[in-house]
Tab-separated table of C-alpha atoms and ligand atoms in Angstrom:
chain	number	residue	atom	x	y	z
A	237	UNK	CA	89.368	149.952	126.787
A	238	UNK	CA	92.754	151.597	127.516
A	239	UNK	CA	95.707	148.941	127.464
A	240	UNK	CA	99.039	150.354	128.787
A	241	UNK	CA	101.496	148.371	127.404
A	242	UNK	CA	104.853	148.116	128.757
A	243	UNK	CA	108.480	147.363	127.950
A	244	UNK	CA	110.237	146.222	130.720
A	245	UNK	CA	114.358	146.297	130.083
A	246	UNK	CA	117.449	145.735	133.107
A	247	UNK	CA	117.519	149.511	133.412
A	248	UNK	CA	114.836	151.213	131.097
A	249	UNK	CA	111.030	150.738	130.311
A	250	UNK	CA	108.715	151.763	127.446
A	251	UNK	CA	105.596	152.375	127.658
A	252	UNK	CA	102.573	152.979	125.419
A	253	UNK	CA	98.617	153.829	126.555
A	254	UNK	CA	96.603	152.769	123.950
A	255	UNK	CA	92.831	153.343	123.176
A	256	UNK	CA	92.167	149.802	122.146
A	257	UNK	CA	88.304	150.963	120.484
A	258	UNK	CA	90.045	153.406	117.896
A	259	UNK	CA	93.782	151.935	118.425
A	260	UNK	CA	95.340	155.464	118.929
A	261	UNK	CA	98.365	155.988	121.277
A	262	UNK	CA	97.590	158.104	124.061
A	263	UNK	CA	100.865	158.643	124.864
A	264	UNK	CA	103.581	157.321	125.302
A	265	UNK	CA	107.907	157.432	126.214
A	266	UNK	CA	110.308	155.794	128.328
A	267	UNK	CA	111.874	156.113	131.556
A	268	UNK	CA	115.770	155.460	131.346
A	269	UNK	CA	118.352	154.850	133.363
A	270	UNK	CA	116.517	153.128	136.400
A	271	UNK	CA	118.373	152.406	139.656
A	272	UNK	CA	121.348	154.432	138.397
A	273	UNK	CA	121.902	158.299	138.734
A	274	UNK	CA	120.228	160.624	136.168
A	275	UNK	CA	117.506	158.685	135.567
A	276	UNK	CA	114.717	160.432	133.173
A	277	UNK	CA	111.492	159.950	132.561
A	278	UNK	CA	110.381	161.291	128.975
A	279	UNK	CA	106.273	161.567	128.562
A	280	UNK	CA	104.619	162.593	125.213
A	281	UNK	CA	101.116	162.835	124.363
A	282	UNK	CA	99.736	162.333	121.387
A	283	UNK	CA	100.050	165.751	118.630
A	284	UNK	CA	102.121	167.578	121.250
A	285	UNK	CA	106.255	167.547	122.410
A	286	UNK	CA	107.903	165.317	124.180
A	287	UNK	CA	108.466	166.329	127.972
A	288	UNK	CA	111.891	165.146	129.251
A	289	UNK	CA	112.084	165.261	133.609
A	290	UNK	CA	114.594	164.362	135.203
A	291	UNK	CA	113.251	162.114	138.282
A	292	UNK	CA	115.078	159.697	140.787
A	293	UNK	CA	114.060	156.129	139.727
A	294	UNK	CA	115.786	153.676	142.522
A	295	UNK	CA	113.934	150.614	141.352
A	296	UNK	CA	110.706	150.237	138.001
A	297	UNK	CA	108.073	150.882	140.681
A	298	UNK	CA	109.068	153.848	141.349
A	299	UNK	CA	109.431	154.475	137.824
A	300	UNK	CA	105.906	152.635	136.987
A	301	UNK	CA	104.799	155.189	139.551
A	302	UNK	CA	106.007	158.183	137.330
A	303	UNK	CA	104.761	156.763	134.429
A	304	UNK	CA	100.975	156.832	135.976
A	305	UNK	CA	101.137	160.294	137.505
A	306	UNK	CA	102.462	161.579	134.413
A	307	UNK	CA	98.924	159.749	132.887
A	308	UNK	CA	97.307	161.195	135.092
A	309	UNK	CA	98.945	164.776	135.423
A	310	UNK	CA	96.183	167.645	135.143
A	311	UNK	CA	97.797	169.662	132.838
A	312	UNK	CA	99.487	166.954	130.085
A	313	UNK	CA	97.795	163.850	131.322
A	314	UNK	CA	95.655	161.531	129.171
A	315	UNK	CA	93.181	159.917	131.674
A	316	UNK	CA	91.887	161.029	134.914
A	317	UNK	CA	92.248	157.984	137.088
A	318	UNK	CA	93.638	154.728	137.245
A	319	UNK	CA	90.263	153.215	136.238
A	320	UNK	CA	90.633	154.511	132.847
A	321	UNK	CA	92.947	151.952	132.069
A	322	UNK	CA	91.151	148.361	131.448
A	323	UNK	CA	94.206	146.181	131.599
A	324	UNK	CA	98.280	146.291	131.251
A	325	UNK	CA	100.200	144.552	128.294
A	326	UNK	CA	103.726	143.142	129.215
A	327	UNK	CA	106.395	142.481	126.537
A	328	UNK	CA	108.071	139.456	127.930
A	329	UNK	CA	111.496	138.173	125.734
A	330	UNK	CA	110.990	134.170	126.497
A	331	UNK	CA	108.406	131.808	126.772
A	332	UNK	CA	110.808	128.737	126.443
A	333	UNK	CA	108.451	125.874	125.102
A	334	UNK	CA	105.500	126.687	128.026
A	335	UNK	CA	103.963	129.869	126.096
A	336	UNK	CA	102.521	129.169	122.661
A	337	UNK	CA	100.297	131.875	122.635
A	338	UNK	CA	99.820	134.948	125.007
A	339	UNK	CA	98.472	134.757	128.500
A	340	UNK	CA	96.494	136.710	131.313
A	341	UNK	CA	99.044	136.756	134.305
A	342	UNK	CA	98.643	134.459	137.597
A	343	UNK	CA	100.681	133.315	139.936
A	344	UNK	CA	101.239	130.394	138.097
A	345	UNK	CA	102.384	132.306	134.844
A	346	UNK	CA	104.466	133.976	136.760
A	347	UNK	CA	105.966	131.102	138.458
A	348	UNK	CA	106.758	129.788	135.029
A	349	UNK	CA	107.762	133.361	133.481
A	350	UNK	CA	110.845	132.441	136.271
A	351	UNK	CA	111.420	129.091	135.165
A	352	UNK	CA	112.453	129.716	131.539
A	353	UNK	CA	114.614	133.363	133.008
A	354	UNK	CA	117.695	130.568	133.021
A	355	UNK	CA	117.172	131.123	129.042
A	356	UNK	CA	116.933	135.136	129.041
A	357	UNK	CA	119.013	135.968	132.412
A	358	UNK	CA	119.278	139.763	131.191
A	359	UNK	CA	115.469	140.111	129.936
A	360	UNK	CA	112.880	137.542	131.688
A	361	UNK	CA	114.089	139.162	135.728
A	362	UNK	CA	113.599	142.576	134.051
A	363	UNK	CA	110.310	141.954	132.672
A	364	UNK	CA	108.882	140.397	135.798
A	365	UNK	CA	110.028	143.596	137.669
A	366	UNK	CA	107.749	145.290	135.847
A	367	UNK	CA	105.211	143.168	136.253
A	368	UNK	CA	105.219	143.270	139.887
A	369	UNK	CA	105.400	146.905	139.938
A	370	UNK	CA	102.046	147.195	138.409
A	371	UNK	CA	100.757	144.432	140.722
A	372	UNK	CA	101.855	146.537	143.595
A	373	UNK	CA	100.714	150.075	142.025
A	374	UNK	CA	97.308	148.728	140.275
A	375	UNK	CA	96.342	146.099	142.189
A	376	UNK	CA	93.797	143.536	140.914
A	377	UNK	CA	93.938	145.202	137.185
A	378	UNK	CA	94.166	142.071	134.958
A	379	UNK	CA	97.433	142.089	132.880
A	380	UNK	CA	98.577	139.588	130.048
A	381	UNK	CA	101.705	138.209	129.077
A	382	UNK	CA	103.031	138.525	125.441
A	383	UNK	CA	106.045	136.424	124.384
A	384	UNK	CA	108.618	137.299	121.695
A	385	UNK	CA	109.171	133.938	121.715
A	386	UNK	CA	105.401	132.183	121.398
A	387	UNK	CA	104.774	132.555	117.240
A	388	UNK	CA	107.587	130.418	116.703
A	389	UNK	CA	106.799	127.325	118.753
A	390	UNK	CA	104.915	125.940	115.489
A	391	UNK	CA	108.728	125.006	114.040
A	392	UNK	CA	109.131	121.399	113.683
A	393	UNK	CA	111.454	119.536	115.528
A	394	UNK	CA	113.947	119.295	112.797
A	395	UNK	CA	113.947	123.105	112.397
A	396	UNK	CA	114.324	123.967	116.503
A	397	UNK	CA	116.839	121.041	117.257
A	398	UNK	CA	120.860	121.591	117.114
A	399	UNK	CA	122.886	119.412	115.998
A	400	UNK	CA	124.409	118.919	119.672
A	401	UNK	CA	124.377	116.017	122.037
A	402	UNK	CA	120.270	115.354	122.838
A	403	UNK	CA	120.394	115.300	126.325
A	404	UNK	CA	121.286	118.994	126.342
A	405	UNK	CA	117.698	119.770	124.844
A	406	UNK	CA	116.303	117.075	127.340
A	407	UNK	CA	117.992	118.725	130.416
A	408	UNK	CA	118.652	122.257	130.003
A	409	UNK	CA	116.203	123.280	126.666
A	410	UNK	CA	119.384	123.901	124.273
A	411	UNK	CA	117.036	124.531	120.930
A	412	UNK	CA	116.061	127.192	118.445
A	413	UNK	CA	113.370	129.261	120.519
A	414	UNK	CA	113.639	132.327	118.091
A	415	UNK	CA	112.537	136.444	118.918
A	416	UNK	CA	110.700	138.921	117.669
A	417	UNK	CA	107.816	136.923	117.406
A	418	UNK	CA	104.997	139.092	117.981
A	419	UNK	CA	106.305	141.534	115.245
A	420	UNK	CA	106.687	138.403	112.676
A	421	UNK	CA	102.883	137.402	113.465
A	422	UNK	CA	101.880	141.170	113.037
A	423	UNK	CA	103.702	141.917	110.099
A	424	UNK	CA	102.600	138.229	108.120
A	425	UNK	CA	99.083	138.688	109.529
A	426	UNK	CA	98.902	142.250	108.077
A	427	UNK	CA	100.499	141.860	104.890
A	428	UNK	CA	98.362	138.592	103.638
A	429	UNK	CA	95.429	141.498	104.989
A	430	UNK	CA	96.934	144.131	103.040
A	431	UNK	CA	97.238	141.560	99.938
A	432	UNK	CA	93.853	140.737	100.178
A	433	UNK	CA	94.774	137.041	100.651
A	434	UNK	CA	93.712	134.681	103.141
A	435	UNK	CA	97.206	133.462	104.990
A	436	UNK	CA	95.870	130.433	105.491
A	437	UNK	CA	97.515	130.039	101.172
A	438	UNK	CA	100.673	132.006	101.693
A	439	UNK	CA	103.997	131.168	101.668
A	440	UNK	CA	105.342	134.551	103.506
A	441	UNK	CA	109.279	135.471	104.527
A	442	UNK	CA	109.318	138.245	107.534
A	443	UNK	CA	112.715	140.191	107.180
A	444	UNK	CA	112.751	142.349	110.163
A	445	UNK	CA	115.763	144.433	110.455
A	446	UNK	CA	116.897	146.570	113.242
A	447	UNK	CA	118.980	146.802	115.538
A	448	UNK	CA	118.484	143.590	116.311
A	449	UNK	CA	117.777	141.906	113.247
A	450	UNK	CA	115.680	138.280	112.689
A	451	UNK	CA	114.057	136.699	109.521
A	452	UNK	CA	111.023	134.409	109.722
A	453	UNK	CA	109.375	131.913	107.408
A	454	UNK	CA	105.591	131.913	108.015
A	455	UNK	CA	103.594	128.819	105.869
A	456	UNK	CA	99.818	129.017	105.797
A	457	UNK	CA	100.320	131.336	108.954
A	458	UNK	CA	103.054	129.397	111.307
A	459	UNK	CA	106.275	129.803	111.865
A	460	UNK	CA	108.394	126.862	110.127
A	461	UNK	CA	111.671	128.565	111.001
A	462	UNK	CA	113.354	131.650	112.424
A	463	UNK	CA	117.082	133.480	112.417
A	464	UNK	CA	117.359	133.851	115.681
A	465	UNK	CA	118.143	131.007	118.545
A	466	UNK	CA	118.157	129.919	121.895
A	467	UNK	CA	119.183	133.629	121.959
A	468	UNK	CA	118.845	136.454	119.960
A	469	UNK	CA	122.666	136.164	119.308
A	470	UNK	CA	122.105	133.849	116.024
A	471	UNK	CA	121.173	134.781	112.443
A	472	UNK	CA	121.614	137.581	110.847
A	473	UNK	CA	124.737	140.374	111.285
A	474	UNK	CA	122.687	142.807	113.410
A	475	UNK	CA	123.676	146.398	115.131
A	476	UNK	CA	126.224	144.695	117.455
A	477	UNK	CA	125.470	141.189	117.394
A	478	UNK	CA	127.515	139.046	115.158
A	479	UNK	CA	124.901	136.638	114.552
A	480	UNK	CA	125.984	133.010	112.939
A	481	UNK	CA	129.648	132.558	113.322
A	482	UNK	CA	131.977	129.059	113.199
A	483	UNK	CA	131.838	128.777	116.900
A	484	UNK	CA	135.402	127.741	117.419
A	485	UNK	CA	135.649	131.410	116.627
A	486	UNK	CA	135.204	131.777	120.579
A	487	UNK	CA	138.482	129.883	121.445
A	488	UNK	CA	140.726	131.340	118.813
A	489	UNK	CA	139.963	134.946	119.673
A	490	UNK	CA	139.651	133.786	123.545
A	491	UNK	CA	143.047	132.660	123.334
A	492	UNK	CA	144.431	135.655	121.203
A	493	UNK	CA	142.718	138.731	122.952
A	494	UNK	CA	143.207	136.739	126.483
A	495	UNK	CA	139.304	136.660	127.236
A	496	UNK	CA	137.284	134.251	129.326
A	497	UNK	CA	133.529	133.524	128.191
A	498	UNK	CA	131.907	136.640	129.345
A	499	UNK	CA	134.726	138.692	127.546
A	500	UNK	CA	133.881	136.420	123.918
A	501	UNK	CA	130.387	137.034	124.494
A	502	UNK	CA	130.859	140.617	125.400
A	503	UNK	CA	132.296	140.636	121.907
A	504	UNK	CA	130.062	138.941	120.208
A	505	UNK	CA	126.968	140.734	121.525
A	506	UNK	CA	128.290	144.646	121.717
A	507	UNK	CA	130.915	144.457	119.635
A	508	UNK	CA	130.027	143.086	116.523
A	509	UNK	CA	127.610	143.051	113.776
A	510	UNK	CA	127.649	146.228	111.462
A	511	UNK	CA	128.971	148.048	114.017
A	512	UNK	CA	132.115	146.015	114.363
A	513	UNK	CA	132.585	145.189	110.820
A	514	UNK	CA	132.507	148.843	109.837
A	515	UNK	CA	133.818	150.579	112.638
A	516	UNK	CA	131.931	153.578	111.560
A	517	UNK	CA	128.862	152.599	113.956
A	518	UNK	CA	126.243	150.196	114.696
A	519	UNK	CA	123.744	152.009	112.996
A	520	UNK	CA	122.128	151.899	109.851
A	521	UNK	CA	121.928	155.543	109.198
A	522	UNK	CA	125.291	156.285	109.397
A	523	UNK	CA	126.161	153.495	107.120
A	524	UNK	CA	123.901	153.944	104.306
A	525	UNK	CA	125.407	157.461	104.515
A	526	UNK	CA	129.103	156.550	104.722
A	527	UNK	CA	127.775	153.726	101.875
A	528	UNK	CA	126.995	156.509	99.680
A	529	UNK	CA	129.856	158.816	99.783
A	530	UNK	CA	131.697	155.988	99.243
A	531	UNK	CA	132.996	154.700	102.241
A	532	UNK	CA	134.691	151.051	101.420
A	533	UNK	CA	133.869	150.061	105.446
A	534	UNK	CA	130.560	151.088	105.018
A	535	UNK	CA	130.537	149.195	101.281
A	536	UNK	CA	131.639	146.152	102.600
A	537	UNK	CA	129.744	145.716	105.866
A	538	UNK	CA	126.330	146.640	104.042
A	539	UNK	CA	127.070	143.845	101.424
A	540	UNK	CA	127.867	141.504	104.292
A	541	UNK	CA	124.512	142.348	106.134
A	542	UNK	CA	122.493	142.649	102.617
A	543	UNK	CA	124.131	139.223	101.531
A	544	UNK	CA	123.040	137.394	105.057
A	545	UNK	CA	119.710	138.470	104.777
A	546	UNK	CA	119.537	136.951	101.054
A	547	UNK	CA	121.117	133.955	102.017
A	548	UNK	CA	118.277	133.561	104.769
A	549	UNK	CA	115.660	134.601	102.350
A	550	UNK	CA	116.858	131.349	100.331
A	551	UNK	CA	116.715	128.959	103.139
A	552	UNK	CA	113.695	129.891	103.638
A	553	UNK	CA	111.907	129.276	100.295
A	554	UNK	CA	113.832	126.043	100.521
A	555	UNK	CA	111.742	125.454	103.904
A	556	UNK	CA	108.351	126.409	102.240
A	557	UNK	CA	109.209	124.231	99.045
A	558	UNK	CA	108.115	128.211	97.521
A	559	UNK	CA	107.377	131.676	98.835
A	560	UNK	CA	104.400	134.717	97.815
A	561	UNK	CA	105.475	137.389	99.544
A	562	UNK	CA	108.755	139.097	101.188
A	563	UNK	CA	108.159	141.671	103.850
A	564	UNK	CA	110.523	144.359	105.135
A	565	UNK	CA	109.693	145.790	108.717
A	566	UNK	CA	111.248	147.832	111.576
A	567	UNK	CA	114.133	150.599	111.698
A	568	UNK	CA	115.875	149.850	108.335
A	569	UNK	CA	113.225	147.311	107.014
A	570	UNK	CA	111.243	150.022	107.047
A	571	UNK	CA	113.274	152.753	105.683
A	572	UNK	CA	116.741	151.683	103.987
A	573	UNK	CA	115.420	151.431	100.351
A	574	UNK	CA	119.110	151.165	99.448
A	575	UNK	CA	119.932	148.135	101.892
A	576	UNK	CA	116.178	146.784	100.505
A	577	UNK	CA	117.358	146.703	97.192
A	578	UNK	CA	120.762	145.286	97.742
A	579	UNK	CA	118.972	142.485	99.414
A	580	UNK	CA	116.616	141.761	96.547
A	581	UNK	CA	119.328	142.290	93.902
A	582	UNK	CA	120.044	138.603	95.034
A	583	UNK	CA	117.123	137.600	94.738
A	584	UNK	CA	116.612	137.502	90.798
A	585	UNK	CA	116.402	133.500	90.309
A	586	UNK	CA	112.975	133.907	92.153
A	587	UNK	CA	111.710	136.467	89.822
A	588	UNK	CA	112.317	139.021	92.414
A	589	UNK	CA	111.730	142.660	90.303
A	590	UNK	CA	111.908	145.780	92.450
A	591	UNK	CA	109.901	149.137	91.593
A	592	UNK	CA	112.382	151.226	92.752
A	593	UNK	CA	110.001	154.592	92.506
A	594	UNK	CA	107.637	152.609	95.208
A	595	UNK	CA	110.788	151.382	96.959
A	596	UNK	CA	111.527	155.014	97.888
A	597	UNK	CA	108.612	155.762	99.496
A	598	UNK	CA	108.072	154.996	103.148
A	599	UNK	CA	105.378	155.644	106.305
A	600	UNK	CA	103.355	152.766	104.933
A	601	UNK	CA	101.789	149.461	103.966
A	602	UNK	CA	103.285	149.639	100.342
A	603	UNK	CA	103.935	146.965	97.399
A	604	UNK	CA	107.789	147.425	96.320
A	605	UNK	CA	107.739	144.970	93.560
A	606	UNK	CA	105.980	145.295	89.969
A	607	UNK	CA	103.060	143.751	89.120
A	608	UNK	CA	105.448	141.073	86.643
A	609	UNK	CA	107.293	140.534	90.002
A	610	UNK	CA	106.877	136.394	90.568
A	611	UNK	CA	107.082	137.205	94.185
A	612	UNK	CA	105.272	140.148	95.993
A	613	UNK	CA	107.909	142.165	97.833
A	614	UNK	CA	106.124	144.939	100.356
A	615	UNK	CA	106.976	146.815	103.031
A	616	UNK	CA	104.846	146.479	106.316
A	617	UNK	CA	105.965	148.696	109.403
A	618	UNK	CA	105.665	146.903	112.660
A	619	UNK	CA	104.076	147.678	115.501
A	620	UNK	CA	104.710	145.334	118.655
A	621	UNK	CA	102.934	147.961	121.101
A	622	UNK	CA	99.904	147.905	119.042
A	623	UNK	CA	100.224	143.818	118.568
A	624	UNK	CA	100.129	143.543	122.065
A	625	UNK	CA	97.553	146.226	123.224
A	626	UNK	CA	95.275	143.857	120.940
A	627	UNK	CA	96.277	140.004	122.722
A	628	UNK	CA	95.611	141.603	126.085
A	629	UNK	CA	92.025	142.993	125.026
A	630	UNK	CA	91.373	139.593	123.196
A	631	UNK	CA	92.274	137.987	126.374
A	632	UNK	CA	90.890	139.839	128.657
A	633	UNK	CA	87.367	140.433	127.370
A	634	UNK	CA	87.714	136.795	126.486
B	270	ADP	P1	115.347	147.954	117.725
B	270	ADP	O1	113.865	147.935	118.021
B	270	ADP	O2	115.954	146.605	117.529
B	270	ADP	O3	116.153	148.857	118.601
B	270	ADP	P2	114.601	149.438	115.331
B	270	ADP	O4	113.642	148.557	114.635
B	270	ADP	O5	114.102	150.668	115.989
B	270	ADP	O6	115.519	148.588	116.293
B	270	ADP	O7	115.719	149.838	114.249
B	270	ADP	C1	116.799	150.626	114.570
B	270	ADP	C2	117.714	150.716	113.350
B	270	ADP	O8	116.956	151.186	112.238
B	270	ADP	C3	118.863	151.671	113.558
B	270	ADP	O9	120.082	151.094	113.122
B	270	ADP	C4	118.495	152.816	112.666
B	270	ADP	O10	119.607	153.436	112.134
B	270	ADP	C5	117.711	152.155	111.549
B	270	ADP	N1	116.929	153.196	110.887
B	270	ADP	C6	115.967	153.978	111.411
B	270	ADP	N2	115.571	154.917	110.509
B	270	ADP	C7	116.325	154.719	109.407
B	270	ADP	C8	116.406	155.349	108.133
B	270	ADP	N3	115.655	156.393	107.840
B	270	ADP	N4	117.273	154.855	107.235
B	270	ADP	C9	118.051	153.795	107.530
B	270	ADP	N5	118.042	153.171	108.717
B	270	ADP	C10	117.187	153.618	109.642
């Protein structure tokens, strides 16, 4: 079956077609800049170049619509017809506590998708845009929901709760809800596969750092704690996100820099995180870059993102009374050996011993301790298209 999965942001959507039998992309791109001027859509099949056309895009149906004529297109298309594809995959950013595991999409499911968008007012509206586009445009084609949010509702109450009055979790569902959850349950699930070890006996930590950045402690394959919040604000010091701060930080620079809320969080969510701290840029290339020329911005905000990370890894094996196996994923996860090893460099009072020859390799499932290492460090790229092309099949042919 062919799952298109999609991606559904405020003004941009993602999209992958994917063979679900031999788990190949199709193709795949984005379209950006919907309802504003000069919007794009950019198309790429699988082995050839991307094609970039420019396209007016007033609203995601239309761009939905461009999407499945470009699928379809005679000359660079992959399918012929609509009924090639079995089934559409939606990324959806929060669950609150009614989505524990992935769904197929009624009215109901939608009716609650809007419920919890009072938690995710910039992400849950855009996703359910999307996912009335392809009601309209593929009518009667089943489609499943896939939270970010879902693999962490397994934390225990002490772990989700803040330490704020109760009635705020009673009445508006003020708790740890925690992101990137269906790239921490593919990345744990593959690595105890890689390992050869059933997860079911592992102790695993999930460090996945990109732009937005979240780490994850998975025990016997749940998730007993997460980085990020109620929002994906908390945790760790991310592109532009500042992540934990003392929150009577707001007031003070409120007061100073004459800002109301939306000005602090402005701040705090586009402003911040490596980006602000270096004032170089928010992203990692540049600063492993500057970091090696010598740059003392770069220096110091790399040690302040490397040292977060650590002191998350810590809690964590605090959490698990232990821990078998670190994994790096996504956009530096995956490819800063240098901000890898100044993470583990903390790490040495759990027996932590990098292979650095291995650590400077990349593209694949790969082992980045040695074999004396007490813990297993690996690297395990993520893939959250893929993750979810395979809960909607499950689902569907369920
Ligand atoms: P998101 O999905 O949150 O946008 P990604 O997982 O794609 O983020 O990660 C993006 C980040 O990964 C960027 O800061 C980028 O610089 C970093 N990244 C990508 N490739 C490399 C690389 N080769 N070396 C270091 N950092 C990289």
């Amino acid at each position: 079956m062919n799952v298109l999965v999609i991606n559904c942001g405020s003004s941009s959507l993602k999209y992958q077609l994917i063979d679900s039998v031999t788990e190949d992309v199709l193709a795949k791109g984005l379209c950006e800049r919907i309802g504003i001027d000069g919007s794009q859509l950019v198309y790429q099949k699988a082995g050839c170049d991307k094609i970039k056309t420019k396209a007016p895009m007033p609203s995601h149906q239309e761009a939905i619509s461009l999407v499945l004529n470009a699928l379809m297109d005679p000359e660079n298309g992959v399918i012929k017809s609509l009924d090639e594809i079995g089934a559409a995959g939606h990324r959806i950013v929060h669950g609150g506590e009614k989505f524990t595991e992935s769904v197929v999409i009624d009215d109901e499911v939608i009716a609650a998708i809007e419920e919890c968008s009072d938690l995710a007012p910039l992400h849950n509206p855009a996703n359910l845009i999307g996912i009335h586009a392809c009601q309209k445009l593929m009518p009667g084609k089943p489609m499943v929901a896939v939270f970010d949010t879902a693999f962490h509702q397994t934390m225990p109450e002490y772990a989700y709760l803040y330490g704020l009055p109760y009635e705020y979790y009673e009445k508006y569902g003020v708790r740890r809800y925690g992101f990137h959850g269906t790239s921490h349950k593919f990345v744990s699930n593959h690595l105890a596969e890689f390992l050869g070890k059933d997860i079911k006996d592992m102790k695993i930590i999930v460090c996945h750092l990109g732009n937005g950045s979240s780490v994850s402690a998975v025990k016997y394959g749940k998730c007993v704690d997460t980085s990020m919040g109620m929002t994906p604000l908390e945790g760790l010091i991310m592109g532009t996100r500042s992540g934990d701060i003392d929150p009577a930080i707001m007031e003070y620079i409120a007061k100073k820099e004459n800002l109301d809320i939306a000005g602090v969080m402005e701040v705090l969510n586009k402003k911040s995180g490596v980006g602000g701290l270096s004032q170089i840029s928010s992203d990692f290339r540049d600063l492993e870059d500057a970091q090696a020329e010598g740059n003392p911005a770069a220096i110091r905000t790399m040690a302040a993102f490397e040292y977060r990370v650590a002191k998350y890894i810590g809690a964590y094996v605090a959490a698990m009374n232990g821990v078998d196996a670190i994994a790096f994923t996504a956009g530096v996860g995956e490819n800063g050996p240098v901000t890898r090893t100044g993470v583990c460099k903390f790490l040495g009072y759990l027996g932590v011993e990098l292979d650095e020859e291995a650590n400077h390799k990349r593209g694949f499932d790969n082992i980045i301790s040695t074999p004396d290492s007490k813990v297993t460090v690996c690297v395990i790229p993520t893939d959250e298209e893929l993750a979810i092309a395979r809960e909607t099949v499950r689902l569907v042919e369920k």
